Amino acid sequence: MTKVVAVIGLWISVCFAFSFMIYAQDNEPAATYISPEGIRFQSYSSKWGPDKLRGLYEILLQCEHGEELNQLKQVTLYPDKSIGKSGYRVGYYSIKNKSIDLYEVDSVPIERTFIHEYGHHFTYYWLHKKEGIYPAQLTEASQWSQIRQLDGYPIRWSGSTLPYSHKWDPEEIMAEDYVLLFGIDSRPMPERPSDVVNWLRHENDYIPSVLSIPAVRRYWQTTAGLPSKQPLKMPVIQQWEIITDEEGEEVEQIRVVFSSAAASEQQQVQYGIRIVGFGEQGGLPVSITTGLVAEGKRLIETNLDIRPLRQELQTFYVHIQIWALEPESKQIMYTPYYINWFSYDHDSKSIKPMTLPLDKQGIRIMLKNEGMDRWPLVLMYLNGKPYNAVRKYNENGVDYIPLRLFSEGEEANSSLNNGDDKPVDVQFQRRSVQVRMNQEQAMIDGKSVKLKRSIKKMGMEPVVPVSELPELFGVAILWDGEDSGMIVQTDTP
């Protein structure tokens, strides 16, 4: 039965492809525009004339690009639907023809799809220049794969036996990365700060955010010769509380304080903040959105009215997402889906951090069906505050987390890149720690300490056993490694 369905699906795809070949042969384009580079933009829709085609080209120019732009041959717009290997599609890139096809152009916005497809062109060209392979040939050992931090996810690497899935295809992840890193002009700029919420986001919410991995941008910009940028910082929630008046009565607002995304004091950043409440008994979620503009690196504070959550949900848990847009440098940043989850205690009227609700959200079953056995990230809270989400490692039943979680300052961070034979120096909350790879010895504030397990390298980075954290950094650990949320909560004495 499976083979029959596959054959039928292939036959439908072939029929659609053949129909578009006949369509193009039997019909003259309704409009054509040739760019100065010689890229042919042609439309089979009466709604897309030469001026609109030129506008599409100008959107492309606003996105960052290198010499690969001159290799693009053609962009074709069709008003009809099309089917690809993942079902109906609105765009397609052909590496053979170096061309982009866009579908349903009369009924759906195509600008973002266009830049996504150009992301294929960009990444195909430069990956082959850099590593001598194309995206379909990527394996876990490829340089880009290591930098992108996708260990533990059901990525459809070359040779994978898992069924095709668009969001787990490394080609599609690369193209989406391009949109977020280099192509934010694929969307009109928001009119209000609150409109930054969901203005632009990655197709795959479960993998590490590409915006939080500066090495990915450096990989592409050095390869393609793009200008360097000082990246925006991930906003981190510093404080959250239910506001009370002078008599201690609640005013039905929540105050959220978070760190700035600005990389310099001169940057003016637009912030969009959204709280989504989910009823403990189910039902439709309730969202609250606000926005503001702030300059520089100071802490950002905002209050949100939570009456709709209480009135409609009564008992609930919430997810807070913060979005930041800096229009001048054309950069966006937003907190990932998998962090900033909180439970609301009705009796104490307090909000407390919680793990990613995999079961409540139906995520665990969905991801398992897509090939993921366990949630691979550690969600870390430092003194009760959301701190970071990073890859968890396990070897022979021992859990490890990246040493960089406890590395403060540029000097300490640069030390993490030392070779295996050189010491790694880490500064954490006024504690100075020096370790060497694969040695059960450490120097803590100048004193030698014996470890039960050594620090080692996994996934191209130094990792530390969770069991050694109290000794090394003087912290109390609450480890929830058995649950797929895998929270590491640290509290300094």
Coordinates of C-alpha atoms in Angstrom, one line a residue:
M1 CA 0.0 0.0 0.0
T2 CA 2.9 2.4 0.9
K3 CA 4.5 1.7 -2.5
V4 CA 1.2 2.4 -4.3
V5 CA 0.8 5.7 -2.4
A6 CA 4.4 6.7 -3.2
V7 CA 4.0 5.9 -6.9
I8 CA 0.7 7.9 -7.0
G9 CA 2.4 10.8 -5.3
L10 CA 5.4 10.6 -7.7
W11 CA 3.0 10.4 -10.7
I12 CA 1.1 13.5 -9.5
S13 CA 4.3 15.4 -9.1
V14 CA 5.5 14.4 -12.5
C15 CA 2.1 15.5 -14.0
F16 CA 2.3 18.9 -12.3
A17 CA 5.9 19.4 -13.5
F18 CA 5.0 18.3 -17.0
S19 CA 2.0 20.6 -17.1
F20 CA 4.2 23.6 -16.2
M21 CA 6.6 22.7 -19.0
I22 CA 3.7 22.7 -21.4
Y23 CA 2.3 25.8 -19.8
A24 CA 5.6 27.6 -20.4
Q25 CA 6.0 26.3 -23.9
D26 CA 2.4 27.2 -25.0
N27 CA 2.1 30.6 -23.4
E28 CA 4.2 33.7 -23.7
P29 CA 4.9 35.4 -20.4
A30 CA 2.5 38.2 -19.5
A31 CA 5.5 40.4 -18.5
T32 CA 9.3 40.3 -18.4
Y33 CA 12.0 42.2 -16.7
I34 CA 15.7 41.7 -17.2
S35 CA 18.0 42.9 -14.3
P36 CA 21.3 44.6 -14.9
E37 CA 23.0 41.2 -14.0
G38 CA 21.0 39.5 -16.7
I39 CA 18.5 37.7 -14.4
R40 CA 15.3 37.1 -16.3
F41 CA 12.2 37.8 -14.3
Q42 CA 9.1 36.6 -16.1
S43 CA 5.4 36.4 -15.1
Y44 CA 2.5 34.2 -16.4
S45 CA 0.1 36.3 -14.3
S46 CA -1.6 39.4 -15.6
K47 CA -1.3 40.9 -12.1
W48 CA 2.5 41.0 -12.2
G49 CA 3.7 43.5 -14.7
P50 CA 7.3 44.7 -15.4
D51 CA 7.2 47.3 -12.6
K52 CA 6.2 44.7 -10.0
L53 CA 8.9 42.3 -11.3
R54 CA 11.4 45.1 -11.0
G55 CA 10.2 45.6 -7.4
L56 CA 10.8 42.0 -6.7
Y57 CA 14.4 42.3 -8.0
E58 CA 14.9 45.4 -5.8
I59 CA 13.8 43.4 -2.7
L60 CA 16.5 40.9 -3.6
L61 CA 19.1 43.6 -3.9
Q62 CA 18.3 44.8 -0.3
C63 CA 19.2 41.4 1.0
E64 CA 22.8 40.6 1.6
H65 CA 24.5 38.8 -1.3
G66 CA 27.8 38.1 -3.0
E67 CA 29.0 36.9 -6.4
E68 CA 26.4 34.2 -6.3
L69 CA 23.8 36.8 -7.4
N70 CA 25.4 36.8 -10.9
Q71 CA 24.9 33.1 -11.2
L72 CA 21.1 33.3 -10.9
K73 CA 19.5 32.9 -14.3
Q74 CA 15.8 33.2 -14.0
V75 CA 12.8 33.9 -11.7
T76 CA 9.4 32.7 -13.0
L77 CA 6.0 33.6 -11.5
Y78 CA 2.9 31.3 -12.0
P79 CA -0.6 31.9 -10.8
D80 CA -1.3 28.2 -10.5
K81 CA -0.6 25.7 -7.7
S82 CA 2.3 23.2 -7.7
I83 CA 3.1 20.0 -5.8
G84 CA 6.6 19.1 -4.5
K85 CA 7.9 16.2 -2.4
S86 CA 6.4 17.7 0.8
G87 CA 3.0 18.5 -0.8
Y88 CA 1.7 21.8 -2.1
R89 CA 4.5 24.4 -2.5
V90 CA 4.7 28.0 -3.4
G91 CA 8.3 28.1 -4.4
Y92 CA 11.0 25.9 -6.0
Y93 CA 14.8 26.3 -6.6
S94 CA 16.5 24.4 -9.4
I95 CA 20.2 24.0 -8.9
K96 CA 20.5 22.6 -12.4
N97 CA 19.0 25.6 -14.1
K98 CA 19.9 28.1 -11.3
S99 CA 16.3 29.3 -11.4
I100 CA 13.5 30.1 -9.0
D101 CA 9.8 29.3 -9.6
L102 CA 7.1 31.0 -7.6
Y103 CA 3.5 29.7 -7.5
E104 CA 0.1 31.0 -6.6
V105 CA 1.4 34.5 -7.0
D106 CA -2.1 36.0 -7.4
S107 CA -3.4 34.7 -4.1
V108 CA -0.5 34.6 -1.6
P109 CA 2.4 37.0 -0.7
I110 CA 5.5 35.7 -2.4
E111 CA 8.2 38.1 -1.2
R112 CA 9.3 36.0 1.8
T113 CA 9.1 32.8 -0.3
F114 CA 11.2 34.4 -3.0
I115 CA 14.0 35.2 -0.5
H116 CA 13.7 31.7 1.0
E117 CA 14.3 30.2 -2.5
Y118 CA 17.2 32.7 -3.0
G119 CA 18.5 31.3 0.3
H120 CA 18.8 28.0 -1.5
H121 CA 20.7 29.6 -4.3
F122 CA 23.0 31.3 -1.9
T123 CA 23.7 28.3 0.3
Y124 CA 24.1 25.8 -2.6
Y125 CA 26.7 28.1 -4.2
W126 CA 28.7 28.9 -1.1
L127 CA 28.5 25.5 0.6
H128 CA 30.0 24.0 -2.5
K129 CA 32.7 26.6 -2.6
K130 CA 33.4 26.1 1.1
E131 CA 33.1 22.3 1.7
G132 CA 32.9 20.9 -1.9
I133 CA 29.4 19.5 -1.3
Y134 CA 25.8 20.5 -1.9
P135 CA 23.2 20.6 0.9
A136 CA 21.7 17.2 -0.1
Q137 CA 25.2 15.7 0.7
L138 CA 25.4 17.1 4.2
T139 CA 26.2 14.7 7.1
E140 CA 26.5 15.3 10.8
A141 CA 30.3 15.5 10.3
S142 CA 30.2 18.4 7.9
Q143 CA 31.6 21.7 9.1
W144 CA 28.3 23.6 8.7
S145 CA 26.5 20.8 10.6
Q146 CA 28.8 21.0 13.5
I147 CA 28.5 24.8 13.8
R148 CA 24.7 24.7 13.5
Q149 CA 24.4 22.5 16.7
L150 CA 21.8 20.0 15.4
D151 CA 23.0 17.0 17.3
G152 CA 20.2 15.0 18.7
Y153 CA 17.6 16.2 16.2
P154 CA 16.0 14.1 13.5
I155 CA 17.7 15.9 10.7
R156 CA 17.4 14.2 7.3
W157 CA 21.1 14.0 6.6
S158 CA 22.5 12.4 3.5
G159 CA 21.6 8.7 3.7
S160 CA 18.9 9.1 6.3
T161 CA 16.2 6.4 6.3
L162 CA 13.6 8.7 7.9
P163 CA 10.7 9.8 5.8
Y164 CA 11.0 13.2 4.2
S165 CA 10.1 16.2 6.4
H166 CA 10.4 19.8 5.1
K167 CA 11.4 21.3 8.4
W168 CA 14.0 18.7 9.2
D169 CA 15.7 18.9 5.8
P170 CA 19.1 20.6 6.2
E171 CA 18.5 22.3 2.8
E172 CA 15.4 24.0 4.2
I173 CA 17.0 24.9 7.5
M174 CA 19.8 26.6 5.5
A175 CA 17.4 28.6 3.4
E176 CA 15.4 29.7 6.5
D177 CA 18.7 30.7 8.2
Y178 CA 19.5 32.9 5.2
V179 CA 16.2 34.7 5.5
L180 CA 16.7 35.5 9.2
L181 CA 20.4 36.4 8.9
F182 CA 20.6 38.2 5.6
G183 CA 17.1 38.6 4.2
I184 CA 14.9 40.5 6.6
D185 CA 14.0 42.9 3.7
S186 CA 11.8 40.1 2.5
R187 CA 9.0 41.6 4.6
P188 CA 7.9 45.3 4.9
M189 CA 9.1 46.9 8.1
P190 CA 6.6 46.8 10.9
E191 CA 4.6 50.0 11.4
R192 CA 4.5 49.6 15.3
P193 CA 6.9 47.9 17.7
S194 CA 4.2 45.5 18.7
D195 CA 4.0 44.3 15.1
V196 CA 7.5 42.9 15.5
V197 CA 6.0 39.9 17.2
N198 CA 5.9 37.0 14.7
W199 CA 7.0 39.5 12.0
L200 CA 9.7 37.0 10.9
R201 CA 10.5 33.6 12.3
H202 CA 12.2 30.3 11.4
E203 CA 10.1 27.4 10.1
N204 CA 11.6 25.1 12.7
D205 CA 10.9 26.3 16.2
Y206 CA 12.6 23.3 17.9
I207 CA 16.2 23.6 16.7
P208 CA 18.7 26.0 18.3
S209 CA 17.9 29.5 17.1
V210 CA 20.4 30.5 14.3
L211 CA 20.3 34.1 15.7
S212 CA 21.8 32.8 19.0
I213 CA 24.8 31.1 17.2
P214 CA 27.1 33.9 15.8
A215 CA 29.4 31.3 14.3
V216 CA 26.8 30.5 11.7
R217 CA 26.7 34.1 10.4
R218 CA 30.5 34.2 10.5
Y219 CA 30.6 30.9 8.5
W220 CA 28.6 32.4 5.6
Q221 CA 29.9 36.0 5.7
T222 CA 33.5 35.0 5.6
T223 CA 32.9 32.5 2.8
A224 CA 30.8 34.9 0.7
G225 CA 32.7 38.1 1.6
L226 CA 29.8 39.8 3.3
P227 CA 30.3 42.7 5.7
S228 CA 30.6 41.8 9.3
K229 CA 28.0 43.0 11.8
Q230 CA 27.9 43.2 15.6
P231 CA 25.1 40.8 16.2
L232 CA 22.1 41.7 18.4
K233 CA 22.0 40.0 21.8
M234 CA 19.3 37.5 23.0
P235 CA 17.0 39.3 25.5
V236 CA 17.1 37.5 28.8
I237 CA 14.3 37.9 31.3
Q238 CA 15.7 39.3 34.5
Q239 CA 12.5 39.8 36.6
W240 CA 8.9 39.0 36.4
E241 CA 6.2 39.6 39.0
I242 CA 2.5 40.3 39.6
I243 CA 2.2 44.1 40.4
T244 CA 0.6 45.1 43.6
D245 CA -0.5 48.6 44.9
E246 CA 0.6 50.3 48.1
E247 CA -2.0 48.2 50.1
G248 CA -0.6 45.0 48.6
E249 CA -3.6 44.5 46.4
E250 CA -3.0 43.2 42.9
V251 CA -3.5 45.5 40.0
E252 CA -3.8 42.6 37.5
Q253 CA -0.6 43.4 35.7
I254 CA 2.6 41.5 35.2
R255 CA 5.9 43.4 35.1
V256 CA 8.6 41.9 32.9
V257 CA 12.2 43.2 33.0
F258 CA 14.6 41.9 30.4
S259 CA 18.1 42.6 29.1
S260 CA 18.6 44.8 26.0
A261 CA 19.2 43.3 22.6
A262 CA 21.3 46.3 21.6
A263 CA 25.0 45.6 20.7
S264 CA 25.9 49.3 21.3
E265 CA 24.6 52.3 23.3
Q266 CA 23.7 54.0 20.0
Q267 CA 21.4 51.3 18.7
Q268 CA 17.6 52.0 18.8
V269 CA 15.7 48.7 19.0
Q270 CA 12.0 48.0 18.5
Y271 CA 10.7 45.4 21.0
G272 CA 7.6 43.3 20.7
I273 CA 6.5 41.3 23.7
R274 CA 3.8 38.6 23.7
I275 CA 2.5 36.5 26.6
V276 CA 0.4 33.5 25.6
G277 CA -1.7 31.8 28.3
F278 CA -2.7 28.2 28.1
G279 CA -5.5 26.8 30.3
E280 CA -4.5 23.9 32.5
Q281 CA -7.9 22.3 31.5
G282 CA -7.3 22.9 27.8
G283 CA -9.2 25.4 25.6
L284 CA -8.0 28.1 23.3
P285 CA -4.9 30.0 24.3
V286 CA -5.2 33.7 25.2
S287 CA -2.5 36.2 24.1
I288 CA -1.4 39.7 25.2
T289 CA 0.9 41.8 23.1
T290 CA 2.7 45.1 23.6
G291 CA 5.6 46.9 22.1
L292 CA 8.1 49.7 22.8
V293 CA 11.3 51.3 21.5
A294 CA 14.4 51.6 23.6
E295 CA 18.0 52.8 23.0
G296 CA 21.2 51.4 24.3
K297 CA 22.0 48.5 26.6
R298 CA 19.9 49.4 29.7
L299 CA 17.4 47.0 31.1
I300 CA 14.0 47.1 29.4
E301 CA 10.8 47.1 31.5
T302 CA 7.2 46.7 30.5
N303 CA 3.8 45.9 32.1
L304 CA 1.1 43.7 30.6
D305 CA -2.5 43.5 31.6
I306 CA -3.2 39.9 32.5
R307 CA -7.0 40.2 33.2
P308 CA -7.9 38.4 29.9
L309 CA -5.9 35.4 31.1
R310 CA -7.5 35.2 34.5
Q311 CA -11.0 35.9 33.1
E312 CA -10.9 33.3 30.4
L313 CA -8.5 30.7 31.8
Q314 CA -8.5 31.0 35.6
T315 CA -5.7 28.4 36.1
F316 CA -3.0 28.5 33.4
Y317 CA 0.6 28.5 32.4
V318 CA 2.2 31.1 30.2
H319 CA 4.9 31.5 27.5
I320 CA 6.7 34.8 27.1
Q321 CA 8.4 35.7 23.8
I322 CA 10.4 38.8 23.2
W323 CA 11.2 40.0 19.7
A324 CA 13.8 42.7 18.8
L325 CA 14.3 44.5 15.5
E326 CA 17.1 47.0 14.7
P327 CA 16.1 48.4 11.3
E328 CA 19.3 50.3 10.6
S329 CA 21.6 47.2 10.7
K330 CA 18.7 45.0 9.4
Q331 CA 18.9 42.6 12.2
I332 CA 16.2 40.7 14.1
M333 CA 16.4 38.6 17.3
Y334 CA 13.8 36.7 19.3
T335 CA 13.7 34.4 22.2
P336 CA 13.2 30.7 21.1
Y337 CA 10.0 28.8 21.5
Y338 CA 11.6 26.4 24.0
I339 CA 12.5 28.9 26.7
N340 CA 10.6 31.3 29.0
W341 CA 7.7 29.0 30.1
F342 CA 6.1 29.9 33.5
S343 CA 3.5 28.4 35.7
Y344 CA 0.9 30.6 37.5
D345 CA 0.1 29.7 41.1
H346 CA -3.4 30.9 41.8
D347 CA -3.1 30.7 45.6
S348 CA 0.2 32.6 45.9
K349 CA -0.5 34.8 42.8
S350 CA 3.1 34.1 41.7
I351 CA 4.7 33.1 38.4
K352 CA 7.4 30.5 38.5
P353 CA 9.7 29.2 35.8
M354 CA 8.9 25.7 34.4
T355 CA 10.2 23.3 31.8
L356 CA 9.0 23.2 28.2
P357 CA 5.6 21.5 28.5
L358 CA 6.2 18.8 26.0
D359 CA 3.2 16.7 26.9
K360 CA 0.7 19.6 27.6
Q361 CA 1.6 21.1 24.2
G362 CA 1.5 17.7 22.4
I363 CA 5.0 18.2 21.3
R364 CA 6.6 15.0 22.6
I365 CA 4.3 12.7 20.5
M366 CA 4.7 14.9 17.5
L367 CA 8.5 14.9 17.7
K368 CA 8.7 11.2 18.4
N369 CA 6.6 10.6 15.2
E370 CA 9.1 12.7 13.3
G371 CA 12.1 10.7 14.6
M372 CA 13.2 12.4 17.8
D373 CA 13.5 10.0 20.8
R374 CA 14.4 12.6 23.5
W375 CA 14.4 16.4 23.8
P376 CA 18.1 17.2 23.3
L377 CA 18.4 20.6 25.0
V378 CA 19.2 21.7 28.6
L379 CA 17.0 24.6 29.8
M380 CA 19.1 26.4 32.4
Y381 CA 17.9 28.7 35.1
L382 CA 20.4 30.8 37.1
N383 CA 19.1 31.8 40.5
G384 CA 15.6 31.4 39.3
K385 CA 16.0 33.3 36.1
P386 CA 15.9 31.9 32.6
Y387 CA 19.6 31.8 31.5
N388 CA 20.2 29.7 28.4
A389 CA 19.2 26.6 26.4
V390 CA 22.0 24.4 25.1
R391 CA 22.7 20.9 23.8
K392 CA 22.9 18.2 26.4
Y393 CA 25.5 15.4 25.9
N394 CA 25.5 11.9 27.4
E395 CA 28.3 9.3 27.4
N396 CA 28.0 6.0 29.2
G397 CA 25.1 7.2 31.2
V398 CA 26.9 10.4 32.4
D399 CA 25.2 13.7 31.5
Y400 CA 27.4 16.6 30.3
I401 CA 26.6 20.2 29.5
P402 CA 28.7 22.8 27.6
L403 CA 31.3 24.5 29.8
R404 CA 30.5 27.9 28.1
L405 CA 27.4 28.1 30.3
F406 CA 29.7 29.0 33.1
S407 CA 32.0 31.2 31.2
E408 CA 31.8 34.9 31.7
G409 CA 33.7 37.6 29.8
E410 CA 35.4 37.7 26.4
E411 CA 38.7 36.4 27.7
A412 CA 37.1 33.4 29.3
N413 CA 35.1 32.7 26.2
S414 CA 38.2 32.8 23.9
S415 CA 39.9 30.3 26.2
L416 CA 37.2 27.7 25.3
N417 CA 38.7 27.5 21.8
N418 CA 42.1 26.4 23.1
G419 CA 43.5 23.1 21.9
D420 CA 43.2 19.9 23.9
D421 CA 46.7 20.3 25.3
K422 CA 46.2 23.9 26.6
P423 CA 44.4 24.9 29.8
V424 CA 40.9 26.4 29.7
D425 CA 40.3 29.3 32.1
V426 CA 36.7 30.1 33.2
Q427 CA 35.4 32.9 35.3
F428 CA 32.0 32.5 36.9
Q429 CA 30.5 34.7 39.6
R430 CA 33.9 35.7 41.0
R431 CA 35.2 32.2 41.0
S432 CA 38.3 31.4 38.8
V433 CA 38.5 27.9 37.4
Q434 CA 41.2 26.3 35.2
V435 CA 40.8 22.9 33.7
R436 CA 42.5 20.7 31.1
M437 CA 40.8 18.3 28.7
N438 CA 40.6 14.7 29.8
Q439 CA 42.3 15.3 33.2
E440 CA 40.6 14.7 36.6
Q441 CA 42.3 17.8 38.1
A442 CA 41.2 21.4 38.3
M443 CA 42.5 24.7 39.7
I444 CA 39.9 26.6 41.6
D445 CA 40.9 30.1 42.8
G446 CA 44.5 28.9 42.7
K447 CA 44.0 25.6 44.6
S448 CA 44.3 22.2 43.1
V449 CA 41.1 20.1 43.3
K450 CA 40.5 16.4 42.4
L451 CA 37.6 15.7 40.1
K452 CA 35.7 12.4 39.9
R453 CA 35.2 12.8 36.1
S454 CA 37.1 14.9 33.6
I455 CA 36.1 17.7 31.3
K456 CA 36.3 16.6 27.7
K457 CA 35.3 17.7 24.2
M458 CA 32.0 16.6 22.6
G459 CA 30.5 18.2 19.5
M460 CA 33.5 20.4 19.0
E461 CA 33.2 22.1 22.4
P462 CA 34.4 21.5 26.0
V463 CA 31.7 19.9 28.2
V464 CA 31.5 19.4 31.9
P465 CA 29.8 16.5 33.8
V466 CA 26.7 17.8 35.6
S467 CA 27.9 16.0 38.8
E468 CA 31.1 18.1 38.9
L469 CA 29.3 21.5 38.8
P470 CA 28.9 21.9 42.6
E471 CA 32.7 21.3 43.1
L472 CA 33.9 23.5 40.2
F473 CA 31.5 26.4 40.6
G474 CA 30.1 26.3 44.1
V475 CA 26.5 25.9 43.0
A476 CA 23.6 23.9 44.1
I477 CA 22.1 21.8 41.3
L478 CA 18.6 20.6 40.7
W479 CA 18.9 18.3 37.8
D480 CA 15.8 17.1 35.9
G481 CA 17.7 15.0 33.4
E482 CA 15.1 12.2 33.2
D483 CA 12.4 14.5 31.9
S484 CA 12.5 15.6 28.3
G485 CA 12.6 19.2 29.5
M486 CA 16.0 18.7 31.1
I487 CA 16.2 21.8 33.3
V488 CA 19.4 22.7 35.0
Q489 CA 18.6 25.0 37.8
T490 CA 21.6 26.6 39.6
D491 CA 21.5 28.6 42.8
T492 CA 24.6 30.0 44.2
P493 CA 24.8 29.8 48.0

